[in-house]
Coordinates of C-alpha atoms in Angstrom, one line a residue:
M1 CA 11.1 11.1 -15.4
A2 CA 10.6 14.7 -16.6
D3 CA 7.5 15.0 -14.3
S4 CA 9.5 13.7 -11.4
N5 CA 12.3 16.1 -12.0
Q6 CA 9.8 19.0 -12.3
F7 CA 8.1 18.0 -9.0
H8 CA 11.4 18.1 -7.1
A9 CA 12.4 21.3 -8.8
T10 CA 9.2 22.9 -7.6
C11 CA 10.0 21.7 -4.0
L12 CA 13.4 23.3 -4.3
D13 CA 11.9 26.5 -5.5
T14 CA 9.7 26.9 -2.4
Y15 CA 10.8 29.1 0.5
P16 CA 12.2 27.6 2.6
P17 CA 13.1 24.8 0.1
I18 CA 11.9 21.2 0.6
F19 CA 14.5 18.5 0.1
Y20 CA 12.9 15.2 -0.7
M21 CA 15.9 13.6 -2.5
N22 CA 19.1 12.7 -0.8
D23 CA 22.6 12.0 -2.3
T24 CA 21.7 8.3 -2.9
S25 CA 18.6 9.4 -4.8
K26 CA 20.6 11.7 -7.0
A27 CA 23.2 9.0 -7.7
I28 CA 20.4 6.6 -8.8
V29 CA 19.1 9.2 -11.1
Q30 CA 22.5 9.7 -12.7
L31 CA 23.0 6.0 -13.1
V32 CA 19.7 5.5 -14.8
H33 CA 20.5 8.2 -17.3
V34 CA 23.9 6.6 -17.9
Y35 CA 22.2 3.2 -18.4
N36 CA 19.9 4.6 -21.0
K37 CA 22.7 6.6 -22.8
Y38 CA 24.8 3.5 -23.1
F39 CA 22.1 1.6 -25.0
D40 CA 21.0 4.7 -27.0
P41 CA 24.0 6.9 -27.5
E42 CA 22.2 8.9 -30.2
G43 CA 19.3 9.8 -27.9
G44 CA 16.6 8.2 -30.0
G45 CA 13.8 9.2 -27.7
L46 CA 11.4 7.5 -25.3
V47 CA 11.0 4.4 -27.4
K48 CA 14.6 3.3 -26.8
L49 CA 14.6 4.0 -23.0
R50 CA 15.5 0.9 -21.0
A51 CA 14.8 2.3 -17.6
A52 CA 12.8 5.2 -16.1
Y53 CA 12.7 6.5 -12.5
T54 CA 10.1 8.3 -10.4
F55 CA 10.0 9.4 -6.8
D56 CA 6.9 9.5 -4.6
A57 CA 7.6 12.6 -2.5
G58 CA 10.5 10.9 -0.9
P59 CA 14.1 9.6 -1.4
N60 CA 13.0 6.1 -2.5
A61 CA 13.4 5.5 -6.3
V62 CA 10.9 3.5 -8.2
I63 CA 12.6 2.3 -11.4
F64 CA 10.5 0.9 -14.3
C65 CA 12.0 -1.4 -17.0
R66 CA 10.9 -4.2 -19.3
K67 CA 11.0 -7.7 -17.9
E68 CA 13.7 -8.7 -20.3
H69 CA 16.0 -5.9 -19.1
Q70 CA 15.2 -6.3 -15.4
L71 CA 18.1 -8.7 -14.5
H72 CA 20.7 -6.7 -16.4
L73 CA 19.6 -3.4 -14.9
L74 CA 19.7 -5.0 -11.4
A75 CA 23.2 -6.3 -12.1
F76 CA 24.4 -2.8 -13.1
L77 CA 22.9 -1.1 -10.0
L78 CA 24.3 -3.8 -7.7
R79 CA 27.7 -2.8 -8.8
Y80 CA 27.2 0.6 -7.2
F81 CA 24.9 -0.4 -4.4
P82 CA 26.2 -3.9 -3.4
T83 CA 24.3 -6.2 -1.1
P84 CA 25.6 -6.2 2.5
T85 CA 27.5 -9.4 3.3
G86 CA 25.2 -12.1 4.6
A87 CA 22.1 -9.9 4.3
S88 CA 20.7 -11.0 0.9
A89 CA 17.6 -12.4 2.6
T90 CA 16.7 -9.0 4.2
Y91 CA 18.1 -6.8 1.4
S92 CA 15.4 -7.9 -1.1
N93 CA 12.1 -9.7 -1.4
K94 CA 13.7 -11.9 -4.1
P95 CA 17.2 -12.8 -2.8
E96 CA 17.6 -15.4 -5.6
M97 CA 17.3 -12.6 -8.2
L98 CA 19.9 -10.6 -6.4
S99 CA 22.3 -13.6 -6.6
E100 CA 21.7 -13.9 -10.3
G101 CA 22.2 -10.2 -10.8
A102 CA 25.4 -10.1 -8.8
A103 CA 26.8 -13.0 -10.9
M104 CA 25.8 -11.5 -14.3
P105 CA 28.7 -9.7 -16.1
V106 CA 28.3 -6.0 -16.9
E107 CA 29.9 -4.3 -19.9
E108 CA 33.2 -2.5 -19.0
E109 CA 32.3 0.6 -20.9
L110 CA 29.0 0.8 -19.1
L111 CA 30.8 0.6 -15.8
R112 CA 33.2 3.3 -16.9
M113 CA 30.3 5.6 -17.7
G114 CA 28.8 4.8 -14.3
D115 CA 32.0 5.6 -12.5
A116 CA 32.1 9.0 -14.2
T117 CA 29.0 10.0 -12.2
G118 CA 30.9 10.1 -9.0
R119 CA 30.5 6.5 -7.7
V120 CA 33.0 3.8 -8.2
S121 CA 31.9 0.3 -9.1
A122 CA 32.6 -2.2 -6.3
T123 CA 34.0 -4.8 -8.7
N124 CA 36.2 -2.5 -10.8
S125 CA 39.7 -1.5 -10.2
H126 CA 39.6 1.4 -12.6
T127 CA 38.3 4.9 -11.7
G128 CA 36.5 6.9 -14.2
S129 CA 37.0 10.7 -14.6
G130 CA 35.5 12.5 -11.7
S131 CA 35.0 9.4 -9.6
T132 CA 35.3 10.6 -6.0
K133 CA 32.9 8.4 -4.0
Q134 CA 33.3 4.7 -3.3
S135 CA 30.3 2.4 -3.5
L136 CA 29.3 2.3 0.2
V137 CA 27.4 -0.7 1.4
G138 CA 24.2 0.4 3.1
D139 CA 23.5 3.5 1.0
V140 CA 20.5 1.6 -0.3
K141 CA 18.6 -0.2 2.5
M142 CA 16.5 -2.6 0.4
V143 CA 15.8 -3.6 -3.2
Y144 CA 12.2 -4.6 -3.8
C145 CA 11.5 -6.4 -7.1
T146 CA 7.9 -6.4 -8.3
G147 CA 5.8 -5.8 -11.3
V148 CA 3.0 -3.5 -12.4
G149 CA -0.6 -4.5 -12.2
D150 CA -3.1 -5.3 -15.0
G151 CA -4.2 -1.6 -15.4
P152 CA -7.1 0.5 -14.2
R153 CA -10.5 -1.0 -13.9
V154 CA -14.0 0.5 -14.1
L155 CA -16.1 -0.5 -11.1
G156 CA -19.9 -0.4 -11.1
A157 CA -22.1 1.4 -8.7
D158 CA -22.5 -1.7 -6.6
E159 CA -18.8 -1.5 -5.7
G160 CA -19.1 2.0 -4.3
L161 CA -19.6 3.0 -0.7
V162 CA -22.0 5.9 -1.4
N163 CA -25.6 5.8 -2.3
L164 CA -25.7 7.6 -5.7
T165 CA -29.4 8.7 -5.3
D166 CA -28.9 10.8 -2.1
G167 CA -25.2 10.9 -1.5
T168 CA -25.4 9.1 1.9
P169 CA -23.1 6.2 2.9
K170 CA -24.4 2.8 2.1
P171 CA -25.2 0.4 5.1
M172 CA -22.4 -2.0 5.6
P173 CA -23.6 -5.5 4.8
A174 CA -22.7 -8.3 7.2
K175 CA -20.6 -11.1 6.2
P176 CA -22.6 -13.7 4.2
A177 CA -24.1 -16.3 6.5
P178 CA -22.2 -19.5 6.4
V179 CA -24.3 -22.6 5.5
S180 CA -24.1 -26.0 7.1
R181 CA -25.5 -29.4 6.0
D182 CA -27.1 -31.4 8.7
A183 CA -27.6 -35.2 8.8
S184 CA -30.6 -35.1 6.5
A185 CA -28.5 -33.3 3.8
S186 CA -30.6 -30.2 4.0
V187 CA -28.8 -26.9 3.8
A188 CA -29.5 -24.3 6.6
A189 CA -28.0 -20.9 7.2
E190 CA -26.4 -20.5 10.6
D191 CA -27.1 -16.8 10.7
E192 CA -30.2 -15.2 9.2
S193 CA -29.2 -11.6 9.7
Q194 CA -28.2 -9.8 6.6
F195 CA -27.2 -6.4 8.0
K196 CA -25.7 -5.4 11.3
P197 CA -24.8 -2.0 12.8
V198 CA -21.1 -1.2 12.5
W199 CA -20.6 -1.1 16.3
V200 CA -22.1 -4.6 16.6
T201 CA -19.8 -6.0 14.0
S202 CA -16.8 -4.3 15.6
L203 CA -17.7 -5.6 19.1
E204 CA -18.1 -9.2 17.8
K205 CA -14.8 -9.0 16.1
T206 CA -13.0 -7.7 19.2
I207 CA -14.5 -10.4 21.4
K208 CA -13.7 -13.1 18.9
D209 CA -10.1 -12.0 18.7
N210 CA -9.8 -11.9 22.5
H211 CA -11.4 -15.3 22.7
R212 CA -8.9 -16.7 20.3
D213 CA -6.0 -15.2 22.2
M214 CA -7.3 -16.7 25.4
K215 CA -7.4 -20.2 23.8
E216 CA -3.8 -19.8 22.8
L217 CA -2.7 -18.7 26.3
I218 CA -4.6 -21.3 28.4
K219 CA -3.5 -24.9 28.1
P220 CA -6.1 -27.6 27.3
T221 CA -5.9 -28.8 30.9
G222 CA -6.6 -25.4 32.3
P223 CA -10.0 -23.8 33.1
S224 CA -12.7 -23.8 30.4
I225 CA -13.1 -20.8 28.2
P226 CA -16.6 -19.3 27.7
S227 CA -17.9 -19.3 24.1
T228 CA -18.1 -16.1 22.1
Y229 CA -21.9 -16.1 22.6
Q230 CA -21.5 -16.4 26.4
M231 CA -19.0 -13.6 26.4
I232 CA -21.2 -11.2 24.4
T233 CA -24.2 -12.1 26.7
G234 CA -22.0 -11.4 29.7
V235 CA -21.0 -8.0 28.4
I236 CA -24.6 -7.1 27.7
K237 CA -25.7 -8.2 31.2
F238 CA -22.9 -6.3 32.9
S239 CA -23.7 -3.2 30.9
A240 CA -27.4 -3.5 32.0
L241 CA -26.4 -3.9 35.6
Y242 CA -24.0 -1.0 35.4
V243 CA -26.7 1.3 34.0
A244 CA -29.3 0.1 36.5
F245 CA -27.0 0.5 39.5
Y246 CA -25.8 4.0 38.7
G247 CA -29.2 5.0 37.4
G248 CA -30.7 3.9 40.8
L249 CA -28.0 6.0 42.6
G250 CA -28.9 9.0 40.6
L251 CA -32.7 8.6 41.3
F252 CA -31.9 8.2 45.0
E253 CA -29.8 11.3 45.1
M254 CA -32.5 13.3 43.4
A255 CA -35.2 12.0 45.8
F256 CA -33.0 12.8 48.8
R257 CA -32.4 16.4 47.6
N258 CA -36.2 16.9 47.4
F259 CA -36.8 15.7 50.9
V260 CA -35.6 17.2 54.1
S261 CA -35.5 15.6 57.4
R262 CA -38.1 17.2 59.7
P263 CA -39.8 15.9 62.9
G264 CA -43.3 14.6 62.1
R265 CA -45.7 12.2 63.4
R266 CA -44.4 8.9 64.6
G267 CA -40.8 10.1 63.9
G268 CA -41.4 10.2 60.2
F269 CA -40.4 12.8 57.6
T270 CA -42.4 15.6 56.2
R271 CA -41.9 16.6 52.5
T272 CA -41.1 20.2 51.8
S273 CA -40.2 22.0 48.6
T274 CA -36.6 23.1 48.3
N275 CA -37.5 25.8 45.7

């Protein structure tokens, strides 16, 4: 939390200042400190903290807590940032947890301390000292409940994308060839290639995606759809014809420029240099 505060203080100290946090962000910060102070009035240190916030260069708060405190913390915050009516399914990725939190009782003294920050609990009739702002529905757009991962991992050189010997990018391996078992129970690979250029892989993927979309659009009774192999072959043939046609036009133009029309024997043309 101290690092997060220092980061935003640095942003405010620039010229012109950068404002990442908004009023809702500041209210969440105050409520987290109130929550910790309620359970540790003596300020026993980091060991007794129940919640901790951080901000990733923006107004969205990420709040960490232990699993056993998650529901109670959620219940406390929902008093000040209530769920919009009928929007629990879109307000959180775990609407059932929101329902549990909204139904969980919260200590009156904790709510009084929360009201003193400037927001008023949506379920309380009392107003703490300095309470000037009501709990407006919609100040928080979404509550996402999740957990931390299993920690950092050390990956071997095989997982990297760079060749450690010369610093060049590694060739991208093709997807492992699928295997099929024929009638004689022998296993054969459908594709023997192990490596493919990136542009080939990208072209195949694009054509396969378009092929799948065509199957969805055309009814079974409609015209037949060419296979992926046929489509790739058609693209290659078309590209070859395209190059041959325009290449031939280019050669014809070059030849024409090097020949001029001049009366000759039997009405022919006589070649002359244009240089």
